[in-house]
Amino acid sequence: MEKNQLFSSLSNYINGQDHLAVMVDGPWGSGKTFFFKHHFIPCICKKHRTVYFSVYGYESLNELKTALFNQLFVTSLGMQGDKENTKSMIKDLASLTKGTIGAFNKLKPFVSLAHTAENILIKNRLLSQNKTPASVLIIDDLERISPQIHISDLMGFLLTDLIEDYGYRVILIGNSEEIQEGEKFLSMREKVVSRVLLFTYDSKDIKEEFLQHSNIAFLQDNSDWLVEIIEDYSRHNERQLNLRTLEFILSTFKLIDKNLNQYFEENPEQNSYSKEIKRSVFANLFVIATEYRTGILTRKNLKDIDPLLDTRNFYFMHMKDDEEKSPAEQLTIKYHNNTNLTKVIMYDSSVTNAIFNGSFSAQHFVDCWKGLFKPQETISNLDKISNFREMTDDQLKELENQLLKDACRQEAKINDILSTLNYFIFFDQNNIYFGNNDYLDKLLKALKYTVEQSLGNNKSSYDFGFFRFKYSALANDTNVLQNIHDIFNEVEAENHRLKAQKLVNAIFENDNETIRNIARSDTKINIFKELLESNYLNNALLEPKSKATLLDNYLNSEYLHVSNSHDFHHGEQSDISKLIKKIENYTQTDNSIGQIDRFNLNNLVKTLKDILTKFKQ
C-alpha cells in the first residue's frame, strides 16, 4: 500500500465500529515505526488519545501489562507517559483516587501504580474514556517479543482487556514472518485481527524523508540519482533496502562528507571534481555498508574483497561454467548490474575504515579516485580489453599488440603484467589471440625484471592470496604458474640472502638502527647459519680483538629476552650447536688468544648454550 492509502485505511478503522484490531505487516527495517511516529501519530493525536507501546524488552506478560497500564492511565489524564516530568506529576494524582488516597500515598511513583490501583483507579479511568472519539493503542515490535511471553496470551489480553472492556482501537505493528510461535500467532490473529495491511515504502518516501530534507547538500542535489540506485538494488535483489541500513549509510556519509568538504576547502583546485568524487564515495559506501549491515561482510572476511580495491577492472574470467566464484565476484554480480552505480563505482579502504572504524581519509580516497577517474581521456589499454567482446578481430589484434608493449616497459607494474598474461592465455585457449606466439617468453622476462625492481626496492613479498580468483586463466596453466612462482621465489630468496648479510654486517658494525629495521620486517633469518657460511666467523669472531661482545649483546636481546623467540627461530638448534663447537675448538686449541678475547668468547658460548636450553623447554 502507498503511504496515503495506508493512512486512509487506518483512519477509517479508528473512526469506524470495528471491534477487532488491525495489523500493519512488513519486513524489519522497512520504516513502519518511522511512519507511525513521524506521520500517523502526530496527525491522529490531535483528536484521539494515542499510546505508542513497544513490547520489546519485557520478560513476562505481567511486567508488560503493568508498564502498558501505567502508560494508558497517564495518557488518559492528558499526560505524556514518555516525558521525564511524569513521575513527579503523579504526586498530584492523589486527589483523583478519592477513596484510595491512603493506599496511593504509599506507592513508589509510577512504577507500582498499576499493581496496587488497577482495579480501583485505572479501570474506572479507562472505562470513562470508552466513548467517541476512540482512544488508540499502537503495539509495535511484535516479532521482538520475549520468548518468555506467549504471543497468543498477549493477543488474548489485547482483545478481552483493552478492545472489549475499554474500547481501544488497537493497531499491531510487526513482521509476521519473523514472529515466534508463528502458527499459534496466525491462529490467534484470525480471532483478534480483522484486517492485515501490508506495509511498504516507495521511492517518493525516501526522496522526501531522507534526502530532500537532509542538511547535506549532496543528498538534496542528487536525490533522484540516489533513489535510482536504491530502486535498482530492490529490483535486482527482489527486496527493499532496509531503512535502518539506509540510515546507517546516510549517517556514515555525513562523516565522509564533512571530511571531503574540509579537503576541498584546503585544496580548491580539486573542487571541480567534488560531485563525481562524492558519487563514487557514495556508491562504494552503499555496497560495502549494505553487505556489512546484512552480516555478509565482517572484519574477519573483509580481506575477501581486496581484489576490488584500487581498480576499475571488475571482469572475472572463468575457464569452466561451474567454476567457483570468489566473494569479490559475487559482490559485483549482486550490485554492478546498476548502470548508475557502475559508472562511478570504485572501492577504497578509506570507505571501509569509515564503515568499520568511524574514520575516513579524504586525501587517500581522492588520490585513488584521481588515478582511476580523472584521466578519462587516457583510459588504459587494460581497461579497454575488458570490452573485447564488442571489438572486431583487427581491433582486438591491435590492442593485444599494444598491451604487450605496455607490459614490457620498464615502468610496468606486476599486476599489469600478470593481467596481460592472464588475458593472453585466455585468448589463446579460445582462438582469439591474434598477435605473435612469443608473448609468453616476453611477458615472463618482463615480469622477472619488474619483480626484481619491485621486491628489491620495497622489501616486501607478493600476496598470492587472491591469485586464483584474479588470474583464473593463468592459475589453470600449471606450467606458466610454476614459472611465475619460480620468478618470485628466486627474487625473494636473493632478497633474503642480502638481508641476512646486511643483518650480520649490522651486528658487527653495531648498527642498531639497521638491526631494528630488519627486526620490524618480520623476516625469518637464521643468524647462526649465516655466520657459519660467511667470512665473519673468521674475520670478526675467531681472531684477535674479537667482536664476540657485539654478537653476544644481539643474542641476549633477540633470543634470551624475547619470550617466544623459540617459535620464531624454530629449527636453528643444530646451527647453534655447530657454532658452539667452532668457538670452543678455537678457544681450546689456539694458545695465542688474549685473556679478554677468551673471556668474551666464553661468555658468547654461555649465551649460546642458554639459548639451546631455552629452546628445549
PDB file of N, CA and C in Angstrom, residues 419-495:
ATOM      1  N   SER A 419      47.993  -9.436 -15.371  1.00  0.00           N
ATOM      2  CA  SER A 419      46.687  -9.297 -16.017  1.00  0.00           C
ATOM      3  C   SER A 419      46.803  -9.500 -17.523  1.00  0.00           C
ATOM      4  N   THR A 420      47.845  -8.929 -18.117  1.00  0.00           N
ATOM      5  CA  THR A 420      48.065  -9.098 -19.561  1.00  0.00           C
ATOM      6  C   THR A 420      48.298 -10.564 -19.900  1.00  0.00           C
ATOM      7  N   LEU A 421      49.123 -11.225 -19.119  1.00  0.00           N
ATOM      8  CA  LEU A 421      49.397 -12.638 -19.338  1.00  0.00           C
ATOM      9  C   LEU A 421      48.117 -13.461 -19.163  1.00  0.00           C
ATOM     10  N   ASN A 422      47.313 -13.108 -18.188  1.00  0.00           N
ATOM     11  CA  ASN A 422      46.055 -13.806 -17.950  1.00  0.00           C
ATOM     12  C   ASN A 422      45.119 -13.675 -19.156  1.00  0.00           C
ATOM     13  N   TYR A 423      44.988 -12.463 -19.675  1.00  0.00           N
ATOM     14  CA  TYR A 423      44.151 -12.247 -20.861  1.00  0.00           C
ATOM     15  C   TYR A 423      44.679 -13.032 -22.056  1.00  0.00           C
ATOM     16  N   PHE A 424      45.996 -12.988 -22.280  1.00  0.00           N
ATOM     17  CA  PHE A 424      46.564 -13.634 -23.463  1.00  0.00           C
ATOM     18  C   PHE A 424      46.373 -15.145 -23.421  1.00  0.00           C
ATOM     19  N   ILE A 425      46.544 -15.734 -22.244  1.00  0.00           N
ATOM     20  CA  ILE A 425      46.322 -17.183 -22.119  1.00  0.00           C
ATOM     21  C   ILE A 425      44.855 -17.511 -22.406  1.00  0.00           C
ATOM     22  N   PHE A 426      43.964 -16.713 -21.854  1.00  0.00           N
ATOM     23  CA  PHE A 426      42.534 -16.910 -22.092  1.00  0.00           C
ATOM     24  C   PHE A 426      42.207 -16.766 -23.581  1.00  0.00           C
ATOM     25  N   PHE A 427      42.746 -15.718 -24.224  1.00  0.00           N
ATOM     26  CA  PHE A 427      42.511 -15.511 -25.652  1.00  0.00           C
ATOM     27  C   PHE A 427      43.095 -16.660 -26.473  1.00  0.00           C
ATOM     28  N   ASP A 428      44.300 -17.089 -26.090  1.00  0.00           N
ATOM     29  CA  ASP A 428      44.985 -18.156 -26.828  1.00  0.00           C
ATOM     30  C   ASP A 428      44.177 -19.447 -26.777  1.00  0.00           C
ATOM     31  N   GLN A 429      43.646 -19.761 -25.610  1.00  0.00           N
ATOM     32  CA  GLN A 429      42.893 -21.000 -25.451  1.00  0.00           C
ATOM     33  C   GLN A 429      41.537 -20.945 -26.162  1.00  0.00           C
ATOM     34  N   ASN A 430      41.070 -19.734 -26.452  1.00  0.00           N
ATOM     35  CA  ASN A 430      39.789 -19.581 -27.133  1.00  0.00           C
ATOM     36  C   ASN A 430      39.947 -19.089 -28.576  1.00  0.00           C
ATOM     37  N   ASN A 431      41.195 -19.215 -29.099  1.00  0.00           N
ATOM     38  CA  ASN A 431      41.485 -18.898 -30.508  1.00  0.00           C
ATOM     39  C   ASN A 431      41.160 -17.449 -30.881  1.00  0.00           C
ATOM     40  N   ILE A 432      41.368 -16.540 -29.976  1.00  0.00           N
ATOM     41  CA  ILE A 432      41.175 -15.122 -30.313  1.00  0.00           C
ATOM     42  C   ILE A 432      42.421 -14.306 -29.940  1.00  0.00           C
ATOM     43  N   TYR A 433      43.564 -14.993 -29.827  1.00  0.00           N
ATOM     44  CA  TYR A 433      44.825 -14.259 -29.703  1.00  0.00           C
ATOM     45  C   TYR A 433      45.390 -14.097 -31.108  1.00  0.00           C
ATOM     46  N   PHE A 434      45.582 -12.852 -31.539  1.00  0.00           N
ATOM     47  CA  PHE A 434      45.952 -12.574 -32.918  1.00  0.00           C
ATOM     48  C   PHE A 434      47.397 -12.089 -33.050  1.00  0.00           C
ATOM     49  N   GLY A 435      48.108 -11.962 -31.930  1.00  0.00           N
ATOM     50  CA  GLY A 435      49.479 -11.457 -32.000  1.00  0.00           C
ATOM     51  C   GLY A 435      50.478 -12.563 -32.268  1.00  0.00           C
ATOM     52  N   ASN A 436      51.750 -12.227 -32.090  1.00  0.00           N
ATOM     53  CA  ASN A 436      52.809 -13.210 -32.254  1.00  0.00           C
ATOM     54  C   ASN A 436      52.758 -14.231 -31.128  1.00  0.00           C
ATOM     55  N   ASN A 437      53.310 -15.419 -31.382  1.00  0.00           N
ATOM     56  CA  ASN A 437      53.238 -16.501 -30.394  1.00  0.00           C
ATOM     57  C   ASN A 437      54.319 -16.442 -29.329  1.00  0.00           C
ATOM     58  N   ASP A 438      55.126 -15.394 -29.345  1.00  0.00           N
ATOM     59  CA  ASP A 438      56.222 -15.310 -28.379  1.00  0.00           C
ATOM     60  C   ASP A 438      55.848 -14.467 -27.153  1.00  0.00           C
ATOM     61  N   TYR A 439      54.549 -14.244 -26.922  1.00  0.00           N
ATOM     62  CA  TYR A 439      54.152 -13.386 -25.802  1.00  0.00           C
ATOM     63  C   TYR A 439      54.592 -13.961 -24.463  1.00  0.00           C
ATOM     64  N   LEU A 440      54.617 -15.283 -24.320  1.00  0.00           N
ATOM     65  CA  LEU A 440      54.907 -15.887 -23.028  1.00  0.00           C
ATOM     66  C   LEU A 440      56.323 -15.569 -22.564  1.00  0.00           C
ATOM     67  N   ASP A 441      57.311 -15.789 -23.437  1.00  0.00           N
ATOM     68  CA  ASP A 441      58.699 -15.519 -23.056  1.00  0.00           C
ATOM     69  C   ASP A 441      58.902 -14.041 -22.743  1.00  0.00           C
ATOM     70  N   LYS A 442      58.297 -13.187 -23.569  1.00  0.00           N
ATOM     71  CA  LYS A 442      58.468 -11.751 -23.361  1.00  0.00           C
ATOM     72  C   LYS A 442      57.857 -11.294 -22.037  1.00  0.00           C
ATOM     73  N   LEU A 443      56.671 -11.798 -21.738  1.00  0.00           N
ATOM     74  CA  LEU A 443      55.999 -11.369 -20.524  1.00  0.00           C
ATOM     75  C   LEU A 443      56.666 -11.935 -19.266  1.00  0.00           C
ATOM     76  N   LEU A 444      57.147 -13.165 -19.327  1.00  0.00           N
ATOM     77  CA  LEU A 444      57.863 -13.732 -18.177  1.00  0.00           C
ATOM     78  C   LEU A 444      59.165 -12.988 -17.928  1.00  0.00           C
ATOM     79  N   LYS A 445      59.840 -12.604 -19.008  1.00  0.00           N
ATOM     80  CA  LYS A 445      61.072 -11.826 -18.865  1.00  0.00           C
ATOM     81  C   LYS A 445      60.768 -10.457 -18.247  1.00  0.00           C
ATOM     82  N   ALA A 446      59.693  -9.820 -18.742  1.00  0.00           N
ATOM     83  CA  ALA A 446      59.295  -8.525 -18.186  1.00  0.00           C
ATOM     84  C   ALA A 446      58.888  -8.662 -16.722  1.00  0.00           C
ATOM     85  N   LEU A 447      58.211  -9.752 -16.396  1.00  0.00           N
ATOM     86  CA  LEU A 447      57.796  -9.981 -15.016  1.00  0.00           C
ATOM     87  C   LEU A 447      58.992 -10.125 -14.096  1.00  0.00           C
ATOM     88  N   LYS A 448      59.994 -10.882 -14.533  1.00  0.00           N
ATOM     89  CA  LYS A 448      61.173 -11.082 -13.695  1.00  0.00           C
ATOM     90  C   LYS A 448      61.873  -9.766 -13.413  1.00  0.00           C
ATOM     91  N   TYR A 449      62.004  -8.937 -14.446  1.00  0.00           N
ATOM     92  CA  TYR A 449      62.652  -7.633 -14.250  1.00  0.00           C
ATOM     93  C   TYR A 449      61.856  -6.789 -13.250  1.00  0.00           C
ATOM     94  N   THR A 450      60.527  -6.747 -13.418  1.00  0.00           N
ATOM     95  CA  THR A 450      59.695  -5.908 -12.563  1.00  0.00           C
ATOM     96  C   THR A 450      59.671  -6.424 -11.132  1.00  0.00           C
ATOM     97  N   VAL A 451      59.627  -7.730 -10.974  1.00  0.00           N
ATOM     98  CA  VAL A 451      59.656  -8.307  -9.632  1.00  0.00           C
ATOM     99  C   VAL A 451      60.976  -7.980  -8.948  1.00  0.00           C
ATOM    100  N   GLU A 452      62.067  -8.078  -9.663  1.00  0.00           N
ATOM    101  CA  GLU A 452      63.375  -7.747  -9.090  1.00  0.00           C
ATOM    102  C   GLU A 452      63.419  -6.295  -8.626  1.00  0.00           C
ATOM    103  N   GLN A 453      62.869  -5.408  -9.448  1.00  0.00           N
ATOM    104  CA  GLN A 453      62.865  -3.992  -9.085  1.00  0.00           C
ATOM    105  C   GLN A 453      61.901  -3.721  -7.931  1.00  0.00           C
ATOM    106  N   SER A 454      60.725  -4.312  -8.008  1.00  0.00           N
ATOM    107  CA  SER A 454      59.689  -4.029  -7.019  1.00  0.00           C
ATOM    108  C   SER A 454      60.024  -4.610  -5.652  1.00  0.00           C
ATOM    109  N   LEU A 455      60.287  -5.906  -5.612  1.00  0.00           N
ATOM    110  CA  LEU A 455      60.577  -6.545  -4.327  1.00  0.00           C
ATOM    111  C   LEU A 455      61.914  -6.093  -3.775  1.00  0.00           C
ATOM    112  N   GLY A 456      62.840  -5.796  -4.667  1.00  0.00           N
ATOM    113  CA  GLY A 456      64.145  -5.336  -4.204  1.00  0.00           C
ATOM    114  C   GLY A 456      64.064  -3.982  -3.539  1.00  0.00           C
ATOM    115  N   ASN A 457      63.209  -3.087  -4.092  1.00  0.00           N
ATOM    116  CA  ASN A 457      63.093  -1.737  -3.550  1.00  0.00           C
ATOM    117  C   ASN A 457      62.164  -1.670  -2.348  1.00  0.00           C
ATOM    118  N   ASN A 458      61.050  -2.385  -2.442  1.00  0.00           N
ATOM    119  CA  ASN A 458      60.037  -2.300  -1.386  1.00  0.00           C
ATOM    120  C   ASN A 458      60.272  -3.275  -0.247  1.00  0.00           C
ATOM    121  N   LYS A 459      61.147  -4.259  -0.496  1.00  0.00           N
ATOM    122  CA  LYS A 459      61.469  -5.257   0.535  1.00  0.00           C
ATOM    123  C   LYS A 459      60.196  -5.919   1.080  1.00  0.00           C
ATOM    124  N   SER A 460      59.303  -6.292   0.187  1.00  0.00           N
ATOM    125  CA  SER A 460      58.059  -6.954   0.587  1.00  0.00           C
ATOM    126  C   SER A 460      57.764  -8.102  -0.353  1.00  0.00           C
ATOM    127  N   SER A 461      56.969  -9.037   0.116  1.00  0.00           N
ATOM    128  CA  SER A 461      56.608 -10.198  -0.682  1.00  0.00           C
ATOM    129  C   SER A 461      55.315  -9.928  -1.438  1.00  0.00           C
ATOM    130  N   TYR A 462      55.108 -10.671  -2.514  1.00  0.00           N
ATOM    131  CA  TYR A 462      53.876 -10.552  -3.295  1.00  0.00           C
ATOM    132  C   TYR A 462      52.804 -11.429  -2.661  1.00  0.00           C
ATOM    133  N   ASP A 463      51.589 -10.888  -2.531  1.00  0.00           N
ATOM    134  CA  ASP A 463      50.482 -11.618  -1.912  1.00  0.00           C
ATOM    135  C   ASP A 463      49.779 -12.480  -2.956  1.00  0.00           C
ATOM    136  N   PHE A 464      49.906 -13.800  -2.824  1.00  0.00           N
ATOM    137  CA  PHE A 464      49.256 -14.740  -3.745  1.00  0.00           C
ATOM    138  C   PHE A 464      47.877 -15.168  -3.254  1.00  0.00           C
ATOM    139  N   GLY A 465      47.364 -14.492  -2.208  1.00  0.00           N
ATOM    140  CA  GLY A 465      46.110 -14.924  -1.602  1.00  0.00           C
ATOM    141  C   GLY A 465      44.936 -14.967  -2.565  1.00  0.00           C
ATOM    142  N   PHE A 466      44.859 -14.010  -3.490  1.00  0.00           N
ATOM    143  CA  PHE A 466      43.722 -13.949  -4.407  1.00  0.00           C
ATOM    144  C   PHE A 466      44.158 -14.195  -5.842  1.00  0.00           C
ATOM    145  N   PHE A 467      45.310 -14.829  -5.997  1.00  0.00           N
ATOM    146  CA  PHE A 467      45.861 -15.049  -7.330  1.00  0.00           C
ATOM    147  C   PHE A 467      44.900 -15.868  -8.199  1.00  0.00           C
ATOM    148  N   ARG A 468      44.346 -16.920  -7.633  1.00  0.00           N
ATOM    149  CA  ARG A 468      43.473 -17.823  -8.391  1.00  0.00           C
ATOM    150  C   ARG A 468      42.221 -17.110  -8.892  1.00  0.00           C
ATOM    151  N   PHE A 469      41.681 -16.202  -8.066  1.00  0.00           N
ATOM    152  CA  PHE A 469      40.468 -15.505  -8.467  1.00  0.00           C
ATOM    153  C   PHE A 469      40.757 -14.343  -9.413  1.00  0.00           C
ATOM    154  N   LYS A 470      41.891 -13.679  -9.228  1.00  0.00           N
ATOM    155  CA  LYS A 470      42.219 -12.531 -10.078  1.00  0.00           C
ATOM    156  C   LYS A 470      42.724 -12.971 -11.446  1.00  0.00           C
ATOM    157  N   TYR A 471      43.439 -14.095 -11.475  1.00  0.00           N
ATOM    158  CA  TYR A 471      44.063 -14.546 -12.723  1.00  0.00           C
ATOM    159  C   TYR A 471      43.693 -16.012 -12.958  1.00  0.00           C
ATOM    160  N   SER A 472      42.411 -16.258 -13.184  1.00  0.00           N
ATOM    161  CA  SER A 472      41.908 -17.628 -13.238  1.00  0.00           C
ATOM    162  C   SER A 472      42.481 -18.404 -14.419  1.00  0.00           C
ATOM    163  N   ALA A 473      42.611 -17.776 -15.582  1.00  0.00           N
ATOM    164  CA  ALA A 473      43.150 -18.478 -16.749  1.00  0.00           C
ATOM    165  C   ALA A 473      44.614 -18.839 -16.521  1.00  0.00           C
ATOM    166  N   LEU A 474      45.342 -17.915 -15.949  1.00  0.00           N
ATOM    167  CA  LEU A 474      46.764 -18.153 -15.670  1.00  0.00           C
ATOM    168  C   LEU A 474      46.928 -19.242 -14.617  1.00  0.00           C
ATOM    169  N   ALA A 475      46.080 -19.200 -13.597  1.00  0.00           N
ATOM    170  CA  ALA A 475      46.203 -20.165 -12.497  1.00  0.00           C
ATOM    171  C   ALA A 475      45.933 -21.596 -12.952  1.00  0.00           C
ATOM    172  N   ASN A 476      45.172 -21.761 -14.033  1.00  0.00           N
ATOM    173  CA  ASN A 476      44.860 -23.099 -14.532  1.00  0.00           C
ATOM    174  C   ASN A 476      45.932 -23.650 -15.469  1.00  0.00           C
ATOM    175  N   ASP A 477      46.906 -22.804 -15.832  1.00  0.00           N
ATOM    176  CA  ASP A 477      48.028 -23.258 -16.663  1.00  0.00           C
ATOM    177  C   ASP A 477      49.196 -23.571 -15.735  1.00  0.00           C
ATOM    178  N   THR A 478      49.337 -24.832 -15.377  1.00  0.00           N
ATOM    179  CA  THR A 478      50.300 -25.218 -14.348  1.00  0.00           C
ATOM    180  C   THR A 478      51.740 -24.878 -14.714  1.00  0.00           C
ATOM    181  N   ASN A 479      52.090 -25.005 -16.003  1.00  0.00           N
ATOM    182  CA  ASN A 479      53.465 -24.717 -16.414  1.00  0.00           C
ATOM    183  C   ASN A 479      53.796 -23.235 -16.253  1.00  0.00           C
ATOM    184  N   VAL A 480      52.905 -22.376 -16.729  1.00  0.00           N
ATOM    185  CA  VAL A 480      53.135 -20.931 -16.598  1.00  0.00           C
ATOM    186  C   VAL A 480      53.115 -20.526 -15.132  1.00  0.00           C
ATOM    187  N   LEU A 481      52.183 -21.101 -14.391  1.00  0.00           N
ATOM    188  CA  LEU A 481      52.085 -20.768 -12.970  1.00  0.00           C
ATOM    189  C   LEU A 481      53.371 -21.139 -12.234  1.00  0.00           C
ATOM    190  N   GLN A 482      53.973 -22.286 -12.590  1.00  0.00           N
ATOM    191  CA  GLN A 482      55.221 -22.686 -11.956  1.00  0.00           C
ATOM    192  C   GLN A 482      56.347 -21.724 -12.294  1.00  0.00           C
ATOM    193  N   ASN A 483      56.378 -21.270 -13.551  1.00  0.00           N
ATOM    194  CA  ASN A 483      57.385 -20.278 -13.947  1.00  0.00           C
ATOM    195  C   ASN A 483      57.257 -19.001 -13.125  1.00  0.00           C
ATOM    196  N   ILE A 484      56.032 -18.581 -12.891  1.00  0.00           N
ATOM    197  CA  ILE A 484      55.804 -17.363 -12.122  1.00  0.00           C
ATOM    198  C   ILE A 484      56.237 -17.547 -10.670  1.00  0.00           C
ATOM    199  N   HIS A 485      55.874 -18.687 -10.095  1.00  0.00           N
ATOM    200  CA  HIS A 485      56.310 -18.961  -8.718  1.00  0.00           C
ATOM    201  C   HIS A 485      57.838 -19.003  -8.631  1.00  0.00           C
ATOM    202  N   ASP A 486      58.482 -19.585  -9.627  1.00  0.00           N
ATOM    203  CA  ASP A 486      59.943 -19.646  -9.633  1.00  0.00           C
ATOM    204  C   ASP A 486      60.556 -18.251  -9.655  1.00  0.00           C
ATOM    205  N   ILE A 487      59.966 -17.371 -10.445  1.00  0.00           N
ATOM    206  CA  ILE A 487      60.480 -15.994 -10.518  1.00  0.00           C
ATOM    207  C   ILE A 487      60.402 -15.329  -9.149  1.00  0.00           C
ATOM    208  N   PHE A 488      59.242 -15.408  -8.522  1.00  0.00           N
ATOM    209  CA  PHE A 488      59.085 -14.771  -7.218  1.00  0.00           C
ATOM    210  C   PHE A 488      59.971 -15.433  -6.164  1.00  0.00           C
ATOM    211  N   ASN A 489      60.061 -16.764  -6.194  1.00  0.00           N
ATOM    212  CA  ASN A 489      60.874 -17.463  -5.201  1.00  0.00           C
ATOM    213  C   ASN A 489      62.349 -17.118  -5.341  1.00  0.00           C
ATOM    214  N   GLU A 490      62.838 -17.039  -6.581  1.00  0.00           N
ATOM    215  CA  GLU A 490      64.244 -16.695  -6.802  1.00  0.00           C
ATOM    216  C   GLU A 490      64.560 -15.292  -6.308  1.00  0.00           C
ATOM    217  N   VAL A 491      63.672 -14.368  -6.631  1.00  0.00           N
ATOM    218  CA  VAL A 491      63.905 -12.980  -6.206  1.00  0.00           C
ATOM    219  C   VAL A 491      63.821 -12.861  -4.689  1.00  0.00           C
ATOM    220  N   GLU A 492      62.825 -13.508  -4.099  1.00  0.00           N
ATOM    221  CA  GLU A 492      62.686 -13.429  -2.643  1.00  0.00           C
ATOM    222  C   GLU A 492      63.847 -14.128  -1.938  1.00  0.00           C
ATOM    223  N   ALA A 493      64.339 -15.226  -2.511  1.00  0.00           N
ATOM    224  CA  ALA A 493      65.492 -15.911  -1.921  1.00  0.00           C
ATOM    225  C   ALA A 493      66.725 -15.014  -1.963  1.00  0.00           C
ATOM    226  N   GLU A 494      66.900 -14.322  -3.068  1.00  0.00           N
ATOM    227  CA  GLU A 494      68.042 -13.408  -3.182  1.00  0.00           C
ATOM    228  C   GLU A 494      67.889 -12.241  -2.215  1.00  0.00           C
ATOM    229  N   ASN A 495      66.669 -11.716  -2.111  1.00  0.00           N
ATOM    230  CA  ASN A 495      66.436 -10.632  -1.151  1.00  0.00           C
ATOM    231  C   ASN A 495      66.701 -11.087   0.276  1.00  0.00           C
TER     232      ASN A 495
END
